[in-house]
mmCIF file of C-alpha atoms in Angstrom:
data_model
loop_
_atom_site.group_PDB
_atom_site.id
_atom_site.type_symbol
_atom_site.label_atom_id
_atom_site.label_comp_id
_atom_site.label_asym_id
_atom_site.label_seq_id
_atom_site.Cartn_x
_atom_site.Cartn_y
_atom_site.Cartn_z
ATOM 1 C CA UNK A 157 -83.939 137.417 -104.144
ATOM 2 C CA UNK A 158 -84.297 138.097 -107.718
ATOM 3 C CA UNK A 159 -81.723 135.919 -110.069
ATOM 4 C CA UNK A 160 -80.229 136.752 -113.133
ATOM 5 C CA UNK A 161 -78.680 135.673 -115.645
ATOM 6 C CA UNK A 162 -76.464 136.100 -119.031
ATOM 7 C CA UNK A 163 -77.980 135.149 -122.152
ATOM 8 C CA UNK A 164 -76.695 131.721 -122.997
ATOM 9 C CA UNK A 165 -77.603 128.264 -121.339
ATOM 10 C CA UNK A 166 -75.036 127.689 -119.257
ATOM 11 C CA UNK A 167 -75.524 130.599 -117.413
ATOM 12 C CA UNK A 168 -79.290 130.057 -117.164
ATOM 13 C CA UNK A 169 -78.820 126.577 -115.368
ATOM 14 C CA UNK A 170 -76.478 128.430 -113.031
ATOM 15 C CA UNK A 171 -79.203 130.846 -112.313
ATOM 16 C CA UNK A 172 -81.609 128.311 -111.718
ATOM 17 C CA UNK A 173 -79.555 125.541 -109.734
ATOM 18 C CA UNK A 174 -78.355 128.764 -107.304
ATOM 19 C CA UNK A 175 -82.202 130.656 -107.185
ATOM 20 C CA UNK A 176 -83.629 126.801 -106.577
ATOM 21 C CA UNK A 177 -81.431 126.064 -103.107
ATOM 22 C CA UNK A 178 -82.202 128.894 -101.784
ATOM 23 C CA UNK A 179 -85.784 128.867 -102.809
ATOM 24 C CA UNK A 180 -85.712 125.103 -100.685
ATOM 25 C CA UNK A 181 -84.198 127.068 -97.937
ATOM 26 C CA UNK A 182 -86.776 129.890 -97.244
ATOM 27 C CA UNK A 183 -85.698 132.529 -99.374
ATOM 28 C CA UNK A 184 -88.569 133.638 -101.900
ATOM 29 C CA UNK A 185 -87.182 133.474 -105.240
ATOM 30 C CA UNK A 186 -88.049 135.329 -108.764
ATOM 31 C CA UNK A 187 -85.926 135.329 -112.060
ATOM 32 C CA UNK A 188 -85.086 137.646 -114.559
ATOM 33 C CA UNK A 189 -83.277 135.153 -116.939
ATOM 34 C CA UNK A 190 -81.615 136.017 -120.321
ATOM 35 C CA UNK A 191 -80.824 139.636 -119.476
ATOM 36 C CA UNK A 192 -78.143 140.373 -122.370
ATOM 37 C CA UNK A 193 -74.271 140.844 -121.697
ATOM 38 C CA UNK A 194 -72.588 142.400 -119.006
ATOM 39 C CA UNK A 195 -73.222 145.912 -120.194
ATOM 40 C CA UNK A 196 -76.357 145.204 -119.382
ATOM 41 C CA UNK A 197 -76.768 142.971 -116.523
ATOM 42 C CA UNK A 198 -73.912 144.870 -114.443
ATOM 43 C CA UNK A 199 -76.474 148.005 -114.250
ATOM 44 C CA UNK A 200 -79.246 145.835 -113.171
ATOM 45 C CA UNK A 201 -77.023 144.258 -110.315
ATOM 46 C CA UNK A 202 -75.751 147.957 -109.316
ATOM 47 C CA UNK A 203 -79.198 149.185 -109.205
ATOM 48 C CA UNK A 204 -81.077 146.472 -107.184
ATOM 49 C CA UNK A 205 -83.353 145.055 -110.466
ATOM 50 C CA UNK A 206 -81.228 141.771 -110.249
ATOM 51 C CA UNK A 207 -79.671 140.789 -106.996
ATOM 52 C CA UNK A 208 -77.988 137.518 -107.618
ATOM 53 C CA UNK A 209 -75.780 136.802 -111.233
ATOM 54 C CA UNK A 210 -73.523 133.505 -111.852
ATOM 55 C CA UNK A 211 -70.210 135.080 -113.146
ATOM 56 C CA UNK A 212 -67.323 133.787 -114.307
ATOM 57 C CA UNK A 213 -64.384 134.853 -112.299
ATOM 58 C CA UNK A 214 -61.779 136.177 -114.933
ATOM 59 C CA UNK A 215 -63.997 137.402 -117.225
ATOM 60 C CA UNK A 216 -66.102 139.453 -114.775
ATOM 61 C CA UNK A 217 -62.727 140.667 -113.280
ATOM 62 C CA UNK A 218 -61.516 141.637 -117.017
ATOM 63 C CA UNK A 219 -64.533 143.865 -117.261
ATOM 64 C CA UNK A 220 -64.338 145.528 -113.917
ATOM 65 C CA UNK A 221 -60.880 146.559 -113.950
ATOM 66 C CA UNK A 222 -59.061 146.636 -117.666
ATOM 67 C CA UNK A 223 -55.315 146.592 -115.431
ATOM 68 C CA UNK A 224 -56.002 143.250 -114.169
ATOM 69 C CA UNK A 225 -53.365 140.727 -114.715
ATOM 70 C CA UNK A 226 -54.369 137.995 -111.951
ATOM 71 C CA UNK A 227 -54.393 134.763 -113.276
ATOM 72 C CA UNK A 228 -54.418 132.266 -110.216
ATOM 73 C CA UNK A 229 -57.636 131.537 -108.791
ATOM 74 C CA UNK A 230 -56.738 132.835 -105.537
ATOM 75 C CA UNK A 231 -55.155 135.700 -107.013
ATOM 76 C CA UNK A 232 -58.308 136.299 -109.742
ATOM 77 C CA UNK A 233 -60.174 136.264 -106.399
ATOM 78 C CA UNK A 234 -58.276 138.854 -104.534
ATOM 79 C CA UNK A 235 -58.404 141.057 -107.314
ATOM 80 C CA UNK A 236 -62.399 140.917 -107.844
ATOM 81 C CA UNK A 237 -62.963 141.772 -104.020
ATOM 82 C CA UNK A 238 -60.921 144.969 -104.716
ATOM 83 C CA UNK A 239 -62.670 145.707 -108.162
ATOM 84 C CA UNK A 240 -66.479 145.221 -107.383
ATOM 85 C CA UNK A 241 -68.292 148.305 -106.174
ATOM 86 C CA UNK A 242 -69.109 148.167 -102.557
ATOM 87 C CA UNK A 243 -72.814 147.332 -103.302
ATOM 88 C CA UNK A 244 -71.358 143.970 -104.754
ATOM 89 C CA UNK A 245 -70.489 140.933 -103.064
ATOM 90 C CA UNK A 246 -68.441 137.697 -105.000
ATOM 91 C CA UNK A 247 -68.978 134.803 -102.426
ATOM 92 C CA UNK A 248 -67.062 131.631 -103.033
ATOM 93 C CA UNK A 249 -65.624 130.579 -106.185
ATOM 94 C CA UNK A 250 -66.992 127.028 -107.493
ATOM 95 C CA UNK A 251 -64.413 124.604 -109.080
ATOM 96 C CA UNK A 252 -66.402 124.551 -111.879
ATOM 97 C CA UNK A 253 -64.960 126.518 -114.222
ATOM 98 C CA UNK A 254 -65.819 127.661 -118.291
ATOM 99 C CA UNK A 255 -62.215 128.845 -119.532
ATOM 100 C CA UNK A 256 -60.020 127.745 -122.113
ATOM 101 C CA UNK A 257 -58.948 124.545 -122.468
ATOM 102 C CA UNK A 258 -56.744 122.841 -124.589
ATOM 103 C CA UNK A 259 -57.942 119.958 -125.567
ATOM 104 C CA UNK A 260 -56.697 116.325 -127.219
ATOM 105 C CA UNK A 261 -57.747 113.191 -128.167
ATOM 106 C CA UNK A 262 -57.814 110.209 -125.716
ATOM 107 C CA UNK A 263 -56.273 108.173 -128.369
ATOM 108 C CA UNK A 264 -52.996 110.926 -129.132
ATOM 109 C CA UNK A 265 -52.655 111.611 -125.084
ATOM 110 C CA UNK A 266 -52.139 107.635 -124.166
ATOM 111 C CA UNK A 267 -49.921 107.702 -127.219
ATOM 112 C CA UNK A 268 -48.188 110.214 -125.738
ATOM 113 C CA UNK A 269 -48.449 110.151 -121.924
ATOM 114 C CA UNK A 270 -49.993 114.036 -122.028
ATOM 115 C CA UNK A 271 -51.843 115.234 -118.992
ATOM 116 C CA UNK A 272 -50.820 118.182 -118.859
ATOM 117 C CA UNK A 273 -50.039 121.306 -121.290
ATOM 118 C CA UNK A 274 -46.248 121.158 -120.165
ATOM 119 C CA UNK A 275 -46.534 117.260 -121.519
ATOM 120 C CA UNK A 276 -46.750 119.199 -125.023
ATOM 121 C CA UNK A 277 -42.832 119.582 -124.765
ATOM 122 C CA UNK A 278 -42.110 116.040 -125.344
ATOM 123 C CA UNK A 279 -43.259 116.072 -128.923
ATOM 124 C CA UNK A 280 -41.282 117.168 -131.886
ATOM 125 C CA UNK A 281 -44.084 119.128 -133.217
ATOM 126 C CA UNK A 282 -47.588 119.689 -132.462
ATOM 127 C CA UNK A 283 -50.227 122.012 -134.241
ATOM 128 C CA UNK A 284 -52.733 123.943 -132.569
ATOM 129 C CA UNK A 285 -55.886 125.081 -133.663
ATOM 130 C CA UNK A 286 -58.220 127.776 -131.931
ATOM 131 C CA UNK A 287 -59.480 131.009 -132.887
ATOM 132 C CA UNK A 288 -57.053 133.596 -135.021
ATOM 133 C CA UNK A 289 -56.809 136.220 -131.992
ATOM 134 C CA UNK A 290 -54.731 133.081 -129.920
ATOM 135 C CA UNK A 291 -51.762 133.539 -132.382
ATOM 136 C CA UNK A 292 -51.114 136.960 -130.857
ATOM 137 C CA UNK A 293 -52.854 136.694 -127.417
ATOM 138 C CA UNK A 294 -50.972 136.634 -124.192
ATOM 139 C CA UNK A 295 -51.935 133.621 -123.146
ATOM 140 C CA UNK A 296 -52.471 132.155 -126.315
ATOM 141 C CA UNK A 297 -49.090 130.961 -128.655
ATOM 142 C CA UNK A 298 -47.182 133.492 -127.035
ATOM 143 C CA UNK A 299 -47.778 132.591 -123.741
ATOM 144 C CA UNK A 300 -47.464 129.261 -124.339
ATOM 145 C CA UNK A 301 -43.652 129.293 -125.462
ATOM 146 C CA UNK A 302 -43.070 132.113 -122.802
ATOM 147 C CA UNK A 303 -44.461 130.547 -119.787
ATOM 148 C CA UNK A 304 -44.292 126.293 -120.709
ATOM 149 C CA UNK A 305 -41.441 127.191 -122.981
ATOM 150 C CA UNK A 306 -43.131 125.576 -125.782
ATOM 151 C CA UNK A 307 -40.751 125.966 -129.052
ATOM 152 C CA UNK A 308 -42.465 122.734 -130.913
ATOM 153 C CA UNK A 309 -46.015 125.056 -131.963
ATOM 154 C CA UNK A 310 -47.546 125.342 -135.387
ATOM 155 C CA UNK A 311 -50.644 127.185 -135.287
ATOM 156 C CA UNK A 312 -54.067 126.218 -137.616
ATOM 157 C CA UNK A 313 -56.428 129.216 -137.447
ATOM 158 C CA UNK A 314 -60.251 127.928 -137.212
ATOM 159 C CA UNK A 315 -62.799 130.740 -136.711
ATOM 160 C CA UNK A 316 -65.713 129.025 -134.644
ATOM 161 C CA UNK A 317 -64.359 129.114 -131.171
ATOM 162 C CA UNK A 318 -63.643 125.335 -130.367
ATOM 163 C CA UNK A 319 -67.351 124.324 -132.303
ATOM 164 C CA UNK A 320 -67.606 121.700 -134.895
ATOM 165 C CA UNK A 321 -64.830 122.757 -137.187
ATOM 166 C CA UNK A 322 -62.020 122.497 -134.696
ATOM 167 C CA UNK A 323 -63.619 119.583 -133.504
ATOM 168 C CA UNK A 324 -63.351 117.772 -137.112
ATOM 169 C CA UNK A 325 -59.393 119.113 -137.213
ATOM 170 C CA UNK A 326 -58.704 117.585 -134.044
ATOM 171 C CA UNK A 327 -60.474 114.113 -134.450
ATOM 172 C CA UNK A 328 -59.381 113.641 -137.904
ATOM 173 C CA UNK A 329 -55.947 114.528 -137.491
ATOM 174 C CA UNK A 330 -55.508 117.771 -139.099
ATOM 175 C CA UNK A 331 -54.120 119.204 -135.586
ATOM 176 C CA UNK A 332 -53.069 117.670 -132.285
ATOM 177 C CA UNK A 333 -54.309 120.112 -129.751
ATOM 178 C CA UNK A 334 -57.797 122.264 -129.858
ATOM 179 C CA UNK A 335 -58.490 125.419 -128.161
ATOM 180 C CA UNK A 336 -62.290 124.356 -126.508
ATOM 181 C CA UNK A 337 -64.084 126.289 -123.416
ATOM 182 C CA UNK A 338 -63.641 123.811 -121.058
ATOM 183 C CA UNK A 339 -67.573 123.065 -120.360
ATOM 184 C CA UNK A 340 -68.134 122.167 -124.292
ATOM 185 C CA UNK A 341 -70.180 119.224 -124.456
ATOM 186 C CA UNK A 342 -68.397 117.882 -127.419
ATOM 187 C CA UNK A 343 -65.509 117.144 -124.493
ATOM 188 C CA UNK A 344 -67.610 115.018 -122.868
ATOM 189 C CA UNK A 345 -68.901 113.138 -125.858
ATOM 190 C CA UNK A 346 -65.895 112.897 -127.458
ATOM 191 C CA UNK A 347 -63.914 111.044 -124.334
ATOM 192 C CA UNK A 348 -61.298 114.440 -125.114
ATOM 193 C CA UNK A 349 -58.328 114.633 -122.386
ATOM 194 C CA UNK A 350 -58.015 118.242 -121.045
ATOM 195 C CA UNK A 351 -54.638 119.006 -120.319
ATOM 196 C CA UNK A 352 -53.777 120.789 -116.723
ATOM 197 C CA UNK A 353 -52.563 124.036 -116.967
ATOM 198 C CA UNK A 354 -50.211 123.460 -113.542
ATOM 199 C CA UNK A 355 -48.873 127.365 -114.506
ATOM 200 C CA UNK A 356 -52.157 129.396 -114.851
ATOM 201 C CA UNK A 357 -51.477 130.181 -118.455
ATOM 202 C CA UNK A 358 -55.587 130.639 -118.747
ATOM 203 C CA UNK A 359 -56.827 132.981 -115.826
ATOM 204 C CA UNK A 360 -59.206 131.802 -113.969
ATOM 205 C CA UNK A 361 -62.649 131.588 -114.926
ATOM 206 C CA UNK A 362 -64.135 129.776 -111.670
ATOM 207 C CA UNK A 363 -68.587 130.308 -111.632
ATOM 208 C CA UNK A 364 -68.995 132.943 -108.544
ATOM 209 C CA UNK A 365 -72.061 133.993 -107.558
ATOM 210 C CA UNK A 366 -72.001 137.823 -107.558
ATOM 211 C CA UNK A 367 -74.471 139.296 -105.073
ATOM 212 C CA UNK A 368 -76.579 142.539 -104.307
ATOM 213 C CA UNK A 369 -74.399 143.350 -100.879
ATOM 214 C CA UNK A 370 -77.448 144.304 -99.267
ATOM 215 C CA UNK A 371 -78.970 140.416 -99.677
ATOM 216 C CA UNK A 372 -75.930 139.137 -98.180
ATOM 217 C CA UNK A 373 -76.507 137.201 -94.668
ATOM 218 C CA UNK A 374 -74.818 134.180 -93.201
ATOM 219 C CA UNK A 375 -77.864 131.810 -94.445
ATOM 220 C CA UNK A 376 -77.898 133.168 -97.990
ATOM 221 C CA UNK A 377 -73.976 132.620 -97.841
ATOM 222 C CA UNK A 378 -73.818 128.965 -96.268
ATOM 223 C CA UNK A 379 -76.538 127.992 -99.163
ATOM 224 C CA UNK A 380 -74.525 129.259 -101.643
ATOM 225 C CA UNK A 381 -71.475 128.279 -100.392
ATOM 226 C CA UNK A 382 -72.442 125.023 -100.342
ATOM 227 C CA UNK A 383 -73.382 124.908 -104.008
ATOM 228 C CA UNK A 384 -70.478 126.120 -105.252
ATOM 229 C CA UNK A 385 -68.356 124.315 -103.066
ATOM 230 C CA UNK A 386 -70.141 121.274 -104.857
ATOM 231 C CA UNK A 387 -70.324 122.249 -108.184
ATOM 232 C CA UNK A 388 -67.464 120.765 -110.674
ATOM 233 C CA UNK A 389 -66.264 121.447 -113.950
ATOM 234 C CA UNK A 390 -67.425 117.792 -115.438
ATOM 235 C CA UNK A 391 -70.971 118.528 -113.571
ATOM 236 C CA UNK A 392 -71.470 121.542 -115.721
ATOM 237 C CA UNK A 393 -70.192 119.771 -118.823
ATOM 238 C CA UNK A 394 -72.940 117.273 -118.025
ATOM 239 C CA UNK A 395 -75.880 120.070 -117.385
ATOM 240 C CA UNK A 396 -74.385 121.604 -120.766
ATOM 241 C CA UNK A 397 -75.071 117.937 -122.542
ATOM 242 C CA UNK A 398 -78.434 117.780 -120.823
ATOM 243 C CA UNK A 399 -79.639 120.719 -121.966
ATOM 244 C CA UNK A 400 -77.826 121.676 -125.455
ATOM 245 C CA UNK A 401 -77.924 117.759 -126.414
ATOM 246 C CA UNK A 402 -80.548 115.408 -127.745
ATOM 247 C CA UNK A 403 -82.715 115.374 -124.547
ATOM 248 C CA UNK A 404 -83.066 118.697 -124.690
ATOM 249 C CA UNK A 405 -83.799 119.017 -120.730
ATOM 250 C CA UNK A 406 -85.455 122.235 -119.799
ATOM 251 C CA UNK A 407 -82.304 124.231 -117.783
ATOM 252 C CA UNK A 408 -84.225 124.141 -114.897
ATOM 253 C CA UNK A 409 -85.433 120.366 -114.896
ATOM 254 C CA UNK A 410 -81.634 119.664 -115.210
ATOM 255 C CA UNK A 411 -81.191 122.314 -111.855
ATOM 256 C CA UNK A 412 -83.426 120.299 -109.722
ATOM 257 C CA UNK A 413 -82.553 117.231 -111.028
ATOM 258 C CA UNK A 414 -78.909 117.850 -110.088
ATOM 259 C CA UNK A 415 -79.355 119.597 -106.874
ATOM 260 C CA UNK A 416 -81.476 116.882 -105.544
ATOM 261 C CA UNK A 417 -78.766 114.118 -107.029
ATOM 262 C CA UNK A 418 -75.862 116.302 -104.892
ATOM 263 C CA UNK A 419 -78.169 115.910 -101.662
ATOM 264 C CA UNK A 420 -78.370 120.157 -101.650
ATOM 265 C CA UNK A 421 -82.423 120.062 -102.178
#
């Protein structure tokens, strides 16, 4: 089995905690890490180069079919069966998943009894701050009054994708609510509540592994299976901090480490 994987950390760690339990259950194991971006790790999954890639469910879904409107995790599911070429296999979905989030501080959600993003209607007013494409996104302002009904939105446009700068407008007040992918580390290290989306505002973005068809047997399965079935959002928010934060943990130290911590090694 050769792994793959995209080129950011996150997806590197997936690589190597998925190539690592099957490597401890008999299957020889290389890596091609760091390939690129789908355009060009898609190719090298069609053509046999890679034969295992950690996807996210939505996304990959998004750029297999451009008509997709699942957002439901059994439904995003359902939808990338249909989509992948035959020589392409999704296996399980993990509950881990790196999506939007909307995010809030521990201190403002106790104040308010929030836990979830329909909780937001309970407030006279509340500002939200993400990226400038979420004003006019489906499931971004738009979505939120359509779907939560959500008449009570102001909207603070921060250009860094939930980093630093919408961090410092939601923890000093600026806004109430920050667009943040749900594995960012600053959630963890911040104590941030994410609210539920009960409604499925956010499609889902659940890790699957994506495998060469050919590869696919019941052991490979049952090991990966097993993995994902394991794997949790607030794990990967932890790997993220391991290997992004201070430590600095080599992404596949913090594999091992965590596979042999679930038992799965």
């Amino acid at each position: 089995i050769v792994g793959g994987s995209a080129n950011f950390s996150e997806n590197v760690i997936l690589a190597d905690i998925y190539g690592q339990a099957l490597a401890a259950n008999g299957f020889a194991v290389s890596y091609k890490l760091n390939i690129g971006a789908r355009a060009a790790y898609i190719p090298a999954l069609e053509s046999g180069d890679v034969n295992l890639i950690p996807e996210y469910s939505g996304s990959i879904l998004d750029f297999l079919s451009k008509s997709a409107t699942a957002n439901s995790p059994s439904d995003v599911k359902a939808a990338l069966d249909a989509a992948l070429p035959k020589t392409l296999t999704a296996l399980a979905p993990s509950t881990a998943a790196d999506s939007d989030s909307l995010n809030v501080t521990p201190a403002f959600a106790a104040a308010n009894k929030l836990t979830s993003i329909a909780d937001l209607a309970k407030l006279s007013s509340v500002t939200v701050a993400a990226n400038p494409e979420f004003q006019t996104r489906p499931d971004g302002i738009p979505g939120l009054q359509k779907v939560y009904g959500l008449t009570n939105l102001k909207f603070q446009s921060i250009s860094d994708g939930g980093g630093p700068q919408t961090l410092a407008a939601l923890l000093g007040g600026q806004v109430q609510v920050a667009d943040i992918y749900s594995t960012t580390p600053s959630i963890l290290a911040n104590k941030l509540v994410t609210l539920t989306d009960p409604k499925s505002l956010f499609a889902s973005q659940e890790v699957v592994p994506i495998v060469s068809s050919s590869k696919v047997n019941a052991k490979l399965t049952s090991v990966l299976n097993k993995v994902s079935t394991t794997l949790t959002t607030k794990d990967l928010l932890q790997l993220n901090t391991e290997v992004s934060g201070d430590s600095k943990t080599d992404p596949a130290v913090a594999a091992k480490n965590w596979l042999t911590q679930k038992g799965l090694i």
